[in-house]
Amino acid sequence: ADPTFQIVESLFCVFFTGEWAIRFGAFRRKRDCVLDKWFVFDTVLLGLLIVETWVWLLLVSASQGFTGAGLDNTSFLRLVRLMRLPRV
């Protein structure tokens, strides 16, 4: 993808990671976060976002370096991320 899109996607990832950290810090007892279903849902989505944005990028870079063929079709992860929108 165009480097501009990669930079913006990384900025979104940083923003949502910061939002998650602030929400996690708001719990008096940290173990209570597993009782908040929306927080657990957001944690799963953030994990997928991190995997898609940074881990996937590393895997693609590594696979292109060794085989010359990249990993494509991350649309499934983007669709899962869109599941968060109806909540807003």
Short mmCIF file of N, CA, C and O in Angstrom, two decimals:
data_model
loop_
_atom_site.label_atom_id
_atom_site.label_comp_id
_atom_site.label_asym_id
_atom_site.label_seq_id
_atom_site.Cartn_x
_atom_site.Cartn_y
_atom_site.Cartn_z
N ALA A 1 0.84 -1.18 0.00
CA ALA A 1 0.00 0.00 0.00
C ALA A 1 0.88 1.25 0.00
O ALA A 1 2.06 1.19 0.33
N ASP A 2 0.26 2.34 -0.32
CA ASP A 2 0.95 3.62 -0.33
C ASP A 2 1.45 3.94 1.09
O ASP A 2 0.74 3.69 2.07
N PRO A 3 2.65 4.47 1.23
CA PRO A 3 3.18 4.77 2.56
C PRO A 3 2.28 5.71 3.38
O PRO A 3 2.23 5.61 4.60
N THR A 4 1.56 6.60 2.72
CA THR A 4 0.65 7.49 3.43
C THR A 4 -0.41 6.70 4.18
O THR A 4 -0.70 6.98 5.36
N PHE A 5 -0.98 5.70 3.53
CA PHE A 5 -2.00 4.88 4.19
C PHE A 5 -1.41 4.09 5.34
O PHE A 5 -2.05 3.91 6.38
N GLN A 6 -0.21 3.59 5.18
CA GLN A 6 0.44 2.84 6.25
C GLN A 6 0.71 3.73 7.47
O GLN A 6 0.53 3.30 8.61
N ILE A 7 1.12 4.96 7.22
CA ILE A 7 1.38 5.89 8.32
C ILE A 7 0.08 6.22 9.05
O ILE A 7 0.04 6.21 10.29
N VAL A 8 -0.98 6.51 8.31
CA VAL A 8 -2.26 6.85 8.93
C VAL A 8 -2.79 5.65 9.71
O VAL A 8 -3.31 5.81 10.83
N GLU A 9 -2.67 4.46 9.18
CA GLU A 9 -3.14 3.28 9.89
C GLU A 9 -2.33 3.06 11.16
O GLU A 9 -2.89 2.70 12.20
N SER A 10 -1.05 3.32 11.12
CA SER A 10 -0.24 3.21 12.33
C SER A 10 -0.65 4.26 13.36
O SER A 10 -0.67 3.99 14.56
N LEU A 11 -0.99 5.46 12.90
CA LEU A 11 -1.45 6.50 13.82
C LEU A 11 -2.77 6.10 14.48
O LEU A 11 -2.96 6.33 15.68
N PHE A 12 -3.69 5.51 13.72
CA PHE A 12 -4.94 5.02 14.31
C PHE A 12 -4.64 3.94 15.36
O PHE A 12 -5.25 3.91 16.43
N CYS A 13 -3.71 3.08 15.04
CA CYS A 13 -3.35 2.01 15.97
C CYS A 13 -2.78 2.59 17.27
O CYS A 13 -3.13 2.15 18.37
N VAL A 14 -1.93 3.58 17.15
CA VAL A 14 -1.37 4.24 18.33
C VAL A 14 -2.49 4.92 19.13
O VAL A 14 -2.53 4.83 20.36
N PHE A 15 -3.40 5.61 18.44
CA PHE A 15 -4.51 6.29 19.10
C PHE A 15 -5.38 5.31 19.89
O PHE A 15 -5.70 5.54 21.05
N PHE A 16 -5.79 4.21 19.24
CA PHE A 16 -6.66 3.25 19.91
C PHE A 16 -5.93 2.51 21.03
O PHE A 16 -6.55 2.14 22.03
N THR A 17 -4.63 2.31 20.88
CA THR A 17 -3.87 1.70 21.96
C THR A 17 -3.83 2.64 23.15
O THR A 17 -3.97 2.22 24.31
N GLY A 18 -3.66 3.93 22.90
CA GLY A 18 -3.69 4.92 23.98
C GLY A 18 -5.06 4.98 24.65
O GLY A 18 -5.15 5.06 25.88
N GLU A 19 -6.11 4.94 23.85
CA GLU A 19 -7.47 4.94 24.40
C GLU A 19 -7.68 3.72 25.29
O GLU A 19 -8.23 3.81 26.39
N TRP A 20 -7.22 2.56 24.83
CA TRP A 20 -7.34 1.33 25.60
C TRP A 20 -6.57 1.44 26.92
O TRP A 20 -7.06 1.04 27.97
N ALA A 21 -5.37 1.99 26.87
CA ALA A 21 -4.55 2.13 28.07
C ALA A 21 -5.21 3.06 29.09
O ALA A 21 -5.18 2.80 30.30
N ILE A 22 -5.82 4.14 28.61
CA ILE A 22 -6.52 5.06 29.51
C ILE A 22 -7.71 4.36 30.15
O ILE A 22 -7.95 4.48 31.37
N ARG A 23 -8.47 3.63 29.35
CA ARG A 23 -9.62 2.90 29.90
C ARG A 23 -9.18 1.83 30.88
O ARG A 23 -9.82 1.63 31.91
N PHE A 24 -8.08 1.15 30.58
CA PHE A 24 -7.56 0.14 31.50
C PHE A 24 -7.12 0.80 32.81
O PHE A 24 -7.36 0.26 33.90
N GLY A 25 -6.48 1.95 32.71
CA GLY A 25 -6.04 2.65 33.90
C GLY A 25 -7.18 3.17 34.76
O GLY A 25 -6.99 3.44 35.95
N ALA A 26 -8.37 3.31 34.19
CA ALA A 26 -9.52 3.82 34.93
C ALA A 26 -10.11 2.78 35.89
O ALA A 26 -10.85 3.14 36.81
N PHE A 27 -9.78 1.52 35.70
CA PHE A 27 -10.29 0.49 36.60
C PHE A 27 -9.52 0.54 37.92
O PHE A 27 -8.30 0.50 37.94
N ARG A 28 -10.26 0.62 39.03
CA ARG A 28 -9.59 0.62 40.34
C ARG A 28 -8.90 -0.71 40.57
O ARG A 28 -7.74 -0.76 40.96
N ARG A 29 -9.65 -1.79 40.37
CA ARG A 29 -9.06 -3.13 40.45
C ARG A 29 -8.92 -3.62 39.02
O ARG A 29 -9.91 -3.79 38.31
N LYS A 30 -7.69 -3.82 38.60
CA LYS A 30 -7.41 -4.14 37.18
C LYS A 30 -8.09 -5.42 36.73
O LYS A 30 -8.44 -5.57 35.57
N ARG A 31 -8.31 -6.34 37.63
CA ARG A 31 -8.96 -7.60 37.22
C ARG A 31 -10.44 -7.40 36.89
O ARG A 31 -11.07 -8.27 36.29
N ASP A 32 -11.01 -6.27 37.28
CA ASP A 32 -12.41 -5.98 36.93
C ASP A 32 -12.60 -5.73 35.44
O ASP A 32 -13.72 -5.75 34.94
N CYS A 33 -11.50 -5.49 34.73
CA CYS A 33 -11.62 -5.22 33.29
C CYS A 33 -12.17 -6.43 32.54
O CYS A 33 -12.81 -6.27 31.52
N VAL A 34 -11.95 -7.64 33.05
CA VAL A 34 -12.48 -8.82 32.37
C VAL A 34 -13.98 -8.96 32.56
O VAL A 34 -14.63 -9.73 31.85
N LEU A 35 -14.56 -8.22 33.50
CA LEU A 35 -16.01 -8.26 33.71
C LEU A 35 -16.75 -7.29 32.80
O LEU A 35 -17.96 -7.43 32.62
N ASP A 36 -16.04 -6.31 32.28
CA ASP A 36 -16.64 -5.34 31.37
C ASP A 36 -16.60 -5.90 29.95
O ASP A 36 -15.55 -5.97 29.32
N LYS A 37 -17.76 -6.31 29.45
CA LYS A 37 -17.81 -6.98 28.15
C LYS A 37 -17.34 -6.07 27.00
O LYS A 37 -16.71 -6.53 26.06
N TRP A 38 -17.66 -4.78 27.06
CA TRP A 38 -17.22 -3.87 26.01
C TRP A 38 -15.70 -3.72 26.03
O TRP A 38 -15.06 -3.61 24.98
N PHE A 39 -15.12 -3.71 27.22
CA PHE A 39 -13.66 -3.60 27.31
C PHE A 39 -13.00 -4.85 26.75
O PHE A 39 -12.00 -4.77 26.03
N VAL A 40 -13.56 -6.01 27.04
CA VAL A 40 -13.02 -7.26 26.49
C VAL A 40 -13.15 -7.26 24.97
O VAL A 40 -12.21 -7.63 24.25
N PHE A 41 -14.30 -6.81 24.46
CA PHE A 41 -14.51 -6.73 23.02
C PHE A 41 -13.50 -5.79 22.38
O PHE A 41 -12.87 -6.11 21.36
N ASP A 42 -13.30 -4.61 23.00
CA ASP A 42 -12.33 -3.66 22.47
C ASP A 42 -10.91 -4.21 22.55
O ASP A 42 -10.08 -3.93 21.68
N THR A 43 -10.62 -5.01 23.56
CA THR A 43 -9.29 -5.62 23.68
C THR A 43 -9.04 -6.59 22.53
O THR A 43 -7.95 -6.60 21.94
N VAL A 44 -10.06 -7.37 22.20
CA VAL A 44 -9.92 -8.30 21.07
C VAL A 44 -9.74 -7.52 19.77
O VAL A 44 -8.86 -7.85 18.95
N LEU A 45 -10.53 -6.48 19.57
CA LEU A 45 -10.39 -5.66 18.36
C LEU A 45 -9.03 -4.98 18.29
O LEU A 45 -8.41 -4.91 17.22
N LEU A 46 -8.55 -4.48 19.43
CA LEU A 46 -7.24 -3.85 19.44
C LEU A 46 -6.15 -4.87 19.13
O LEU A 46 -5.22 -4.57 18.39
N GLY A 47 -6.30 -6.07 19.66
CA GLY A 47 -5.33 -7.13 19.33
C GLY A 47 -5.31 -7.42 17.84
O GLY A 47 -4.24 -7.56 17.24
N LEU A 48 -6.49 -7.50 17.23
CA LEU A 48 -6.56 -7.72 15.80
C LEU A 48 -5.96 -6.55 15.01
O LEU A 48 -5.28 -6.76 14.01
N LEU A 49 -6.21 -5.34 15.49
CA LEU A 49 -5.67 -4.15 14.83
C LEU A 49 -4.14 -4.15 14.90
O LEU A 49 -3.47 -3.87 13.90
N ILE A 50 -3.60 -4.50 16.04
CA ILE A 50 -2.14 -4.56 16.19
C ILE A 50 -1.55 -5.64 15.31
O ILE A 50 -0.54 -5.43 14.63
N VAL A 51 -2.22 -6.80 15.28
CA VAL A 51 -1.74 -7.88 14.42
C VAL A 51 -1.78 -7.45 12.96
O VAL A 51 -0.83 -7.65 12.21
N GLU A 52 -2.88 -6.83 12.57
CA GLU A 52 -3.03 -6.42 11.17
C GLU A 52 -2.06 -5.32 10.78
O GLU A 52 -1.51 -5.31 9.68
N THR A 53 -1.83 -4.38 11.68
CA THR A 53 -1.03 -3.20 11.35
C THR A 53 0.47 -3.47 11.45
O THR A 53 1.22 -3.12 10.53
N TRP A 54 0.91 -4.07 12.54
CA TRP A 54 2.35 -4.19 12.77
C TRP A 54 2.87 -5.60 12.60
O TRP A 54 3.88 -5.81 11.93
N VAL A 55 2.20 -6.59 13.18
CA VAL A 55 2.70 -7.97 13.08
C VAL A 55 2.59 -8.46 11.64
O VAL A 55 3.52 -9.07 11.10
N TRP A 56 1.46 -8.18 11.00
CA TRP A 56 1.26 -8.60 9.62
C TRP A 56 2.30 -7.96 8.70
O TRP A 56 2.82 -8.59 7.80
N LEU A 57 2.60 -6.69 8.96
CA LEU A 57 3.61 -5.99 8.18
C LEU A 57 4.97 -6.69 8.30
O LEU A 57 5.68 -6.87 7.31
N LEU A 58 5.33 -7.10 9.50
CA LEU A 58 6.59 -7.82 9.70
C LEU A 58 6.58 -9.17 8.98
O LEU A 58 7.57 -9.57 8.38
N LEU A 59 5.43 -9.87 9.03
CA LEU A 59 5.33 -11.16 8.34
C LEU A 59 5.43 -10.99 6.83
O LEU A 59 6.09 -11.78 6.15
N VAL A 60 4.78 -9.97 6.31
CA VAL A 60 4.84 -9.71 4.86
C VAL A 60 6.26 -9.36 4.46
O VAL A 60 6.77 -9.87 3.46
N SER A 61 6.89 -8.52 5.23
CA SER A 61 8.28 -8.14 4.92
C SER A 61 9.20 -9.35 4.95
O SER A 61 10.05 -9.52 4.08
N ALA A 62 9.01 -10.20 5.95
CA ALA A 62 9.85 -11.39 6.06
C ALA A 62 9.57 -12.37 4.92
O ALA A 62 10.49 -12.96 4.36
N SER A 63 8.29 -12.54 4.55
CA SER A 63 7.97 -13.50 3.50
C SER A 63 8.45 -13.01 2.14
O SER A 63 8.86 -13.80 1.30
N GLN A 64 8.42 -11.71 1.91
CA GLN A 64 8.92 -11.18 0.65
C GLN A 64 10.43 -11.33 0.57
O GLN A 64 10.98 -11.53 -0.49
N GLY A 65 11.08 -11.23 1.72
CA GLY A 65 12.53 -11.35 1.73
C GLY A 65 12.99 -12.77 1.42
O GLY A 65 14.03 -12.98 0.82
N PHE A 66 12.21 -13.76 1.82
CA PHE A 66 12.63 -15.14 1.65
C PHE A 66 12.08 -15.79 0.38
O PHE A 66 12.75 -16.54 -0.29
N THR A 67 10.80 -15.49 0.05
CA THR A 67 10.19 -16.19 -1.07
C THR A 67 9.88 -15.29 -2.26
O THR A 67 9.59 -15.78 -3.33
N GLY A 68 9.84 -13.99 -2.04
CA GLY A 68 9.50 -13.08 -3.12
C GLY A 68 8.02 -12.89 -3.29
O GLY A 68 7.57 -12.12 -4.10
N ALA A 69 7.20 -13.60 -2.50
CA ALA A 69 5.74 -13.47 -2.59
C ALA A 69 5.22 -12.95 -1.26
O ALA A 69 5.57 -13.46 -0.21
N GLY A 70 4.37 -11.93 -1.32
CA GLY A 70 3.83 -11.35 -0.09
C GLY A 70 2.53 -12.00 0.33
O GLY A 70 1.92 -12.76 -0.42
N LEU A 71 2.11 -11.72 1.55
CA LEU A 71 0.82 -12.19 2.04
C LEU A 71 -0.20 -11.10 1.76
O LEU A 71 0.01 -9.95 2.10
N ASP A 72 -1.29 -11.46 1.13
CA ASP A 72 -2.31 -10.47 0.76
C ASP A 72 -3.63 -10.80 1.44
O ASP A 72 -3.76 -11.75 2.19
N ASN A 73 -4.62 -9.97 1.12
CA ASN A 73 -6.00 -10.19 1.52
C ASN A 73 -6.19 -10.12 3.03
O ASN A 73 -6.48 -11.11 3.68
N THR A 74 -6.06 -8.93 3.57
CA THR A 74 -6.33 -8.72 4.99
C THR A 74 -7.72 -8.14 5.20
O THR A 74 -8.02 -7.61 6.25
N SER A 75 -8.58 -8.26 4.20
CA SER A 75 -9.91 -7.66 4.29
C SER A 75 -10.74 -8.27 5.42
O SER A 75 -11.57 -7.58 6.00
N PHE A 76 -10.50 -9.53 5.76
CA PHE A 76 -11.25 -10.15 6.84
C PHE A 76 -11.00 -9.42 8.16
O PHE A 76 -11.93 -9.14 8.92
N LEU A 77 -9.76 -9.07 8.42
CA LEU A 77 -9.44 -8.36 9.66
C LEU A 77 -10.07 -6.97 9.67
O LEU A 77 -10.51 -6.49 10.72
N ARG A 78 -10.14 -6.33 8.54
CA ARG A 78 -10.79 -5.02 8.48
C ARG A 78 -12.29 -5.13 8.74
O ARG A 78 -12.88 -4.27 9.38
N LEU A 79 -12.91 -6.19 8.23
CA LEU A 79 -14.34 -6.39 8.48
C LEU A 79 -14.60 -6.64 9.96
O LEU A 79 -15.58 -6.14 10.52
N VAL A 80 -13.75 -7.37 10.61
CA VAL A 80 -13.92 -7.62 12.04
C VAL A 80 -13.78 -6.31 12.81
O VAL A 80 -14.52 -6.06 13.76
N ARG A 81 -12.85 -5.45 12.39
CA ARG A 81 -12.68 -4.16 13.04
C ARG A 81 -13.93 -3.30 12.89
O ARG A 81 -14.28 -2.52 13.78
N LEU A 82 -14.64 -3.44 11.78
CA LEU A 82 -15.85 -2.65 11.55
C LEU A 82 -16.99 -3.04 12.48
O LEU A 82 -17.95 -2.30 12.64
N MET A 83 -16.88 -4.22 13.10
CA MET A 83 -17.91 -4.65 14.03
C MET A 83 -18.03 -3.68 15.21
O MET A 83 -19.06 -3.62 15.87
N ARG A 84 -17.00 -2.90 15.46
CA ARG A 84 -17.03 -1.95 16.58
C ARG A 84 -17.91 -0.75 16.29
O ARG A 84 -18.42 -0.12 17.20
N LEU A 85 -18.13 -0.42 15.03
CA LEU A 85 -18.86 0.79 14.67
C LEU A 85 -20.30 0.84 15.18
O LEU A 85 -20.75 1.90 15.61
N PRO A 86 -21.08 -0.25 15.13
CA PRO A 86 -22.47 -0.14 15.60
C PRO A 86 -22.59 0.27 17.06
O PRO A 86 -23.58 0.81 17.48
N ARG A 87 -21.56 0.06 17.85
CA ARG A 87 -21.59 0.42 19.25
C ARG A 87 -21.62 1.93 19.42
O ARG A 87 -22.19 2.45 20.35
N VAL A 88 -20.98 2.64 18.51
CA VAL A 88 -20.88 4.10 18.61
C VAL A 88 -22.18 4.69 18.24
O VAL A 88 -23.09 5.03 18.54
#
